[in-house]
Tab-separated table of C-alpha atoms in Angstrom:
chain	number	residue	atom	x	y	z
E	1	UNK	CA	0.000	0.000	0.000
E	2	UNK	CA	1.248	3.665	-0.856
E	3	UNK	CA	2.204	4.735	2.702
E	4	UNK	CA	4.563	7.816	1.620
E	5	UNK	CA	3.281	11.449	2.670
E	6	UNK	CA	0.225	11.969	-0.211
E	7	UNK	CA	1.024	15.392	-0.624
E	8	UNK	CA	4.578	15.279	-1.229
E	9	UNK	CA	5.910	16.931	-4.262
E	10	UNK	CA	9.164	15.067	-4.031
E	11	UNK	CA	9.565	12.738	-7.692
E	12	UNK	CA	11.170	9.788	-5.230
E	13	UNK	CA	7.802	10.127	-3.157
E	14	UNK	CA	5.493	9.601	-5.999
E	15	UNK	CA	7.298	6.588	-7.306
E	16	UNK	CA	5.826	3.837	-5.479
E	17	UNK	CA	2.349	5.210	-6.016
E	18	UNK	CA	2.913	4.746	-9.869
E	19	UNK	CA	4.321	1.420	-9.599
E	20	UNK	CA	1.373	0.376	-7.322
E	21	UNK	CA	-1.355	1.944	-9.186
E	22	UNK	CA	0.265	1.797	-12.704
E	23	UNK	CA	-0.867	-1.809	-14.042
E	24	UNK	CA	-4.076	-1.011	-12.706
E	25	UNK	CA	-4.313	2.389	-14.843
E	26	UNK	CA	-2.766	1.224	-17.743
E	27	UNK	CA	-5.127	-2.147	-17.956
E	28	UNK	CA	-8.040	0.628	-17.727
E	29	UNK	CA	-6.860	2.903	-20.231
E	30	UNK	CA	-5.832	0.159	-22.701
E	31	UNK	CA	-9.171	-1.608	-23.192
E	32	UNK	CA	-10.466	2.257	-24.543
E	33	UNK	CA	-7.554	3.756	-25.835
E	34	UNK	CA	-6.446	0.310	-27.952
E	35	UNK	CA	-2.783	1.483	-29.235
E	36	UNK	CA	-0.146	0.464	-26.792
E	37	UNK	CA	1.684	3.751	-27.280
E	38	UNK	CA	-0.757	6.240	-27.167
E	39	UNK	CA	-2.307	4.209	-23.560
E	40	UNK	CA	1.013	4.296	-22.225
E	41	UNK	CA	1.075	8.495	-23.163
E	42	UNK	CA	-2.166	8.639	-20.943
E	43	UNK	CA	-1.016	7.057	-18.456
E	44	UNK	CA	1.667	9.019	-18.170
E	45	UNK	CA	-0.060	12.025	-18.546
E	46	UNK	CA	-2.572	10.865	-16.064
E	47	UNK	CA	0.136	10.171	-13.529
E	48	UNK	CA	2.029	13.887	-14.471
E	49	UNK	CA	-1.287	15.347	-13.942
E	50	UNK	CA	-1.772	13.815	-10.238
E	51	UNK	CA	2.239	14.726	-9.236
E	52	UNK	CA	0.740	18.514	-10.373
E	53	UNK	CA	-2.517	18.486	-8.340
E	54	UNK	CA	-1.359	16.144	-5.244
E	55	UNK	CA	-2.308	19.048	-3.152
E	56	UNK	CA	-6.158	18.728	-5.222
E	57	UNK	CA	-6.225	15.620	-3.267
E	58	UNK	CA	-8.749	14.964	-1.044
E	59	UNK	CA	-8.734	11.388	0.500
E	60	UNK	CA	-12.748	12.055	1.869
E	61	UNK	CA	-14.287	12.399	-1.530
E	62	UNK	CA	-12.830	9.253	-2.602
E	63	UNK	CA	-9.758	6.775	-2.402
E	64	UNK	CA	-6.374	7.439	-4.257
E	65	UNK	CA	-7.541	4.831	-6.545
E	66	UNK	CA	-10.590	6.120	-7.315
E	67	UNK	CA	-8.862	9.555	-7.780
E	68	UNK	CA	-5.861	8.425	-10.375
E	69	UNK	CA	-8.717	6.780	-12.391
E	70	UNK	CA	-10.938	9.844	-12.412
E	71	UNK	CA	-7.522	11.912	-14.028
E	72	UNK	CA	-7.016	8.847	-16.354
E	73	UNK	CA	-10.742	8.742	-17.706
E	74	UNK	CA	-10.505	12.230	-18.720
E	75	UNK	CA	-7.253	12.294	-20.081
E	76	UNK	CA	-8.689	9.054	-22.332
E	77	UNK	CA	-11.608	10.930	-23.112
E	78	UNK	CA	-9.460	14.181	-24.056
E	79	UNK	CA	-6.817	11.571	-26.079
E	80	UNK	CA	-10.310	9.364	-28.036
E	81	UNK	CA	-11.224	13.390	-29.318
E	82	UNK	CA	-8.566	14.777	-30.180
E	83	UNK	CA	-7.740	11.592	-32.629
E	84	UNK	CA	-11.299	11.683	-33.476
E	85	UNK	CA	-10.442	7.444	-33.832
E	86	UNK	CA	-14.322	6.871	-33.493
E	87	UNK	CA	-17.082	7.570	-35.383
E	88	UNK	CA	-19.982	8.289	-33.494
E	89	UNK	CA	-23.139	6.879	-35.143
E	90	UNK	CA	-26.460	7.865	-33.892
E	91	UNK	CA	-28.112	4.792	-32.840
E	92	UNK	CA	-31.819	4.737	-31.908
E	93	UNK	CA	-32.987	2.906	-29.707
E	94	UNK	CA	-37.003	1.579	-30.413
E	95	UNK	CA	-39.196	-0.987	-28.331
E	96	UNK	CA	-38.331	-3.697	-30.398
E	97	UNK	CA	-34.542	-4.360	-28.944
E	98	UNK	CA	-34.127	-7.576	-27.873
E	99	UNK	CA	-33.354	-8.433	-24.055
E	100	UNK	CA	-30.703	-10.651	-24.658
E	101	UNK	CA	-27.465	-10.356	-26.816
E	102	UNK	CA	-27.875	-12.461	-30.059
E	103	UNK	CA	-26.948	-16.128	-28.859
E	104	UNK	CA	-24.125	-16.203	-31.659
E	105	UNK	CA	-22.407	-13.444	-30.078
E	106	UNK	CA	-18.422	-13.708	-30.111
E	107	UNK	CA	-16.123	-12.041	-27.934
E	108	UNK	CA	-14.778	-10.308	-31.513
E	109	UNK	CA	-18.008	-9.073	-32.401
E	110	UNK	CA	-18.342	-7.339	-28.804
E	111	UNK	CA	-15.339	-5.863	-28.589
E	112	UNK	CA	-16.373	-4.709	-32.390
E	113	UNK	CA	-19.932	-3.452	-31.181
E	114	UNK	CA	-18.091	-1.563	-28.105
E	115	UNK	CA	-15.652	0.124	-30.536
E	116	UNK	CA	-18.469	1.756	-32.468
E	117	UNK	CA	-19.999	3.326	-29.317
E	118	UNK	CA	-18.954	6.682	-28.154
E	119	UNK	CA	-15.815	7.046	-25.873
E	120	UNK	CA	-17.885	8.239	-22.394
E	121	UNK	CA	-20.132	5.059	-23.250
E	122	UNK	CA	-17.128	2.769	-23.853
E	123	UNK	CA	-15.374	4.323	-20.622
E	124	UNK	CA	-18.690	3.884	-18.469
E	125	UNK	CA	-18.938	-0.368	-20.098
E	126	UNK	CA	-15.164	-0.390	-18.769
E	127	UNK	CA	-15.433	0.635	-15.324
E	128	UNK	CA	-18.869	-0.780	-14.280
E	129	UNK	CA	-18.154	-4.331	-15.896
E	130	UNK	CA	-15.127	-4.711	-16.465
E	131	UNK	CA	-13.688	-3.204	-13.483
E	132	UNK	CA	-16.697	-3.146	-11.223
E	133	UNK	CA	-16.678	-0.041	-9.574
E	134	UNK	CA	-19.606	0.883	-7.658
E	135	UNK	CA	-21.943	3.576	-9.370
E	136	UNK	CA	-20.868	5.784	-6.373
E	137	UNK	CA	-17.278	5.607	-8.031
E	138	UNK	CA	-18.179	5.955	-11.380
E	139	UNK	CA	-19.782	9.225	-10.323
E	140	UNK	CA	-16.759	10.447	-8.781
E	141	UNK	CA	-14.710	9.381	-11.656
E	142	UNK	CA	-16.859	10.746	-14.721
E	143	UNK	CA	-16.735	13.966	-12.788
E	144	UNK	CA	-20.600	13.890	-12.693
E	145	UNK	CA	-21.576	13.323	-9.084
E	146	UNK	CA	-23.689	16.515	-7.929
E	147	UNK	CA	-25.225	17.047	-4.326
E	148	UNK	CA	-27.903	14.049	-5.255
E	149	UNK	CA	-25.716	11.021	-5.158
E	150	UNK	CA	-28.752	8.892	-5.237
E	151	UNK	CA	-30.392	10.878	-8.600
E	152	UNK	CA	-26.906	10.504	-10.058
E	153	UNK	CA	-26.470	6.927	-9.470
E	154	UNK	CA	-30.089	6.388	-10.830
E	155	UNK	CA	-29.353	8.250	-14.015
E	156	UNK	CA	-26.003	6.821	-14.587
E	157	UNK	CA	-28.397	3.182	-14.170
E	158	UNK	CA	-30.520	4.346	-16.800
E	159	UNK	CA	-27.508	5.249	-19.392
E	160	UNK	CA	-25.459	1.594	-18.576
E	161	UNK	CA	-29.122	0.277	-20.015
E	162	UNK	CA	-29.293	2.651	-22.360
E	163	UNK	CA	-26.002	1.776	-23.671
E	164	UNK	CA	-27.132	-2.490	-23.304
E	165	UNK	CA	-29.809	-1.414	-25.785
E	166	UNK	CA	-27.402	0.080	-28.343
E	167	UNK	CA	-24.973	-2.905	-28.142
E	168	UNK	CA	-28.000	-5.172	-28.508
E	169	UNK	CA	-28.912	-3.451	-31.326
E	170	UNK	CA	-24.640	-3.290	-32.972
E	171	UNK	CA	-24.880	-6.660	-32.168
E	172	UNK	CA	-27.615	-7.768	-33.988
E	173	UNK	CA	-26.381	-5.775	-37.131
E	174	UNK	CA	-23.208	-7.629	-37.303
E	175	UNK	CA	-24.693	-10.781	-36.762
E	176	UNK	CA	-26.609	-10.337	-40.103
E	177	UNK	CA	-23.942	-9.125	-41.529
């Protein structure tokens, strides 16, 4: 565990919090942000960001964690639009999407289907299922949380199922394909 003084702005201070919470970061960043280079550029920016703001820090709004991941989701975000990599396609969503994934889904075809959505919704997929973070965290993290926790967990509910309905509906696409 990173025991050093949190708010020191000494470079030999800060290292064992980047080798401690580096994998973690760069296993997050590199299921969105797919080149190996440009992840590990995040990263680092993510990490030069937190040595900058250590004094921003503050350990009762969330965990150090939680913290490093909320500068590396925007820092992904910021990298996904300025290289304009994805094209977002307006997909609507009608009462007629399925429930279930299409029963011939492959692990190709949803990592495809994820590709094509937009980087917040990617970034939101990543931490709630792949790294299953509370909604609390994923509040924190996105920046979003407001003075309702509970309204903001209950709308960030409603856009995880929002964006089920518009990989249900990728899916199904590519499976005709």
């Amino acid at each position: 565990m990173y025991k050093t003084q949190i708010h020191s702005r000494r470079v030999e201070d800060f290292e064992p919090m980047v080798n401690q919470y580096g994998p973690a970061l760069m296993a997050f960043v590199g299921r969105i942000v797919t080149i190996q280079e440009d992840a590990e550029d995040v990263v680092q920016e993510a990490f030069v960001t937190a040595y900058e703001h250590l004094n921003d820090y503050a350990p009762e709004k969330a965990s150090l964690k939680t913290w490093l991941y909320r500068i590396a989701y925007h820092k992904a975000l910021h990298h996904l639009r300025r290289r304009k990599r994805l094209l977002e396609m307006p997909i609507v969503v009608g009462e007629d999407v399925p429930d279930e994934l299409p029963d011939t889904t492959t692990v190709e075809q949803l990592d495809e289907a994820i590709q094509e959505l937009p980087p917040e919704d990617q970034m939101l997929l990543q931490l709630y299922y792949f790294d299953q973070r509370p909604l609390k965290e994923i509040a924190y993290i996105t920046g979003t949380a407001s003075d309702s926790l509970n309204r903001e967990v209950s709308r960030l509910s409603s856009q995880l199922h929002r964006i089920r309905q518009r990989l249900r509906i990728i899916l199904t696409r590519l499976n005709d394909e």
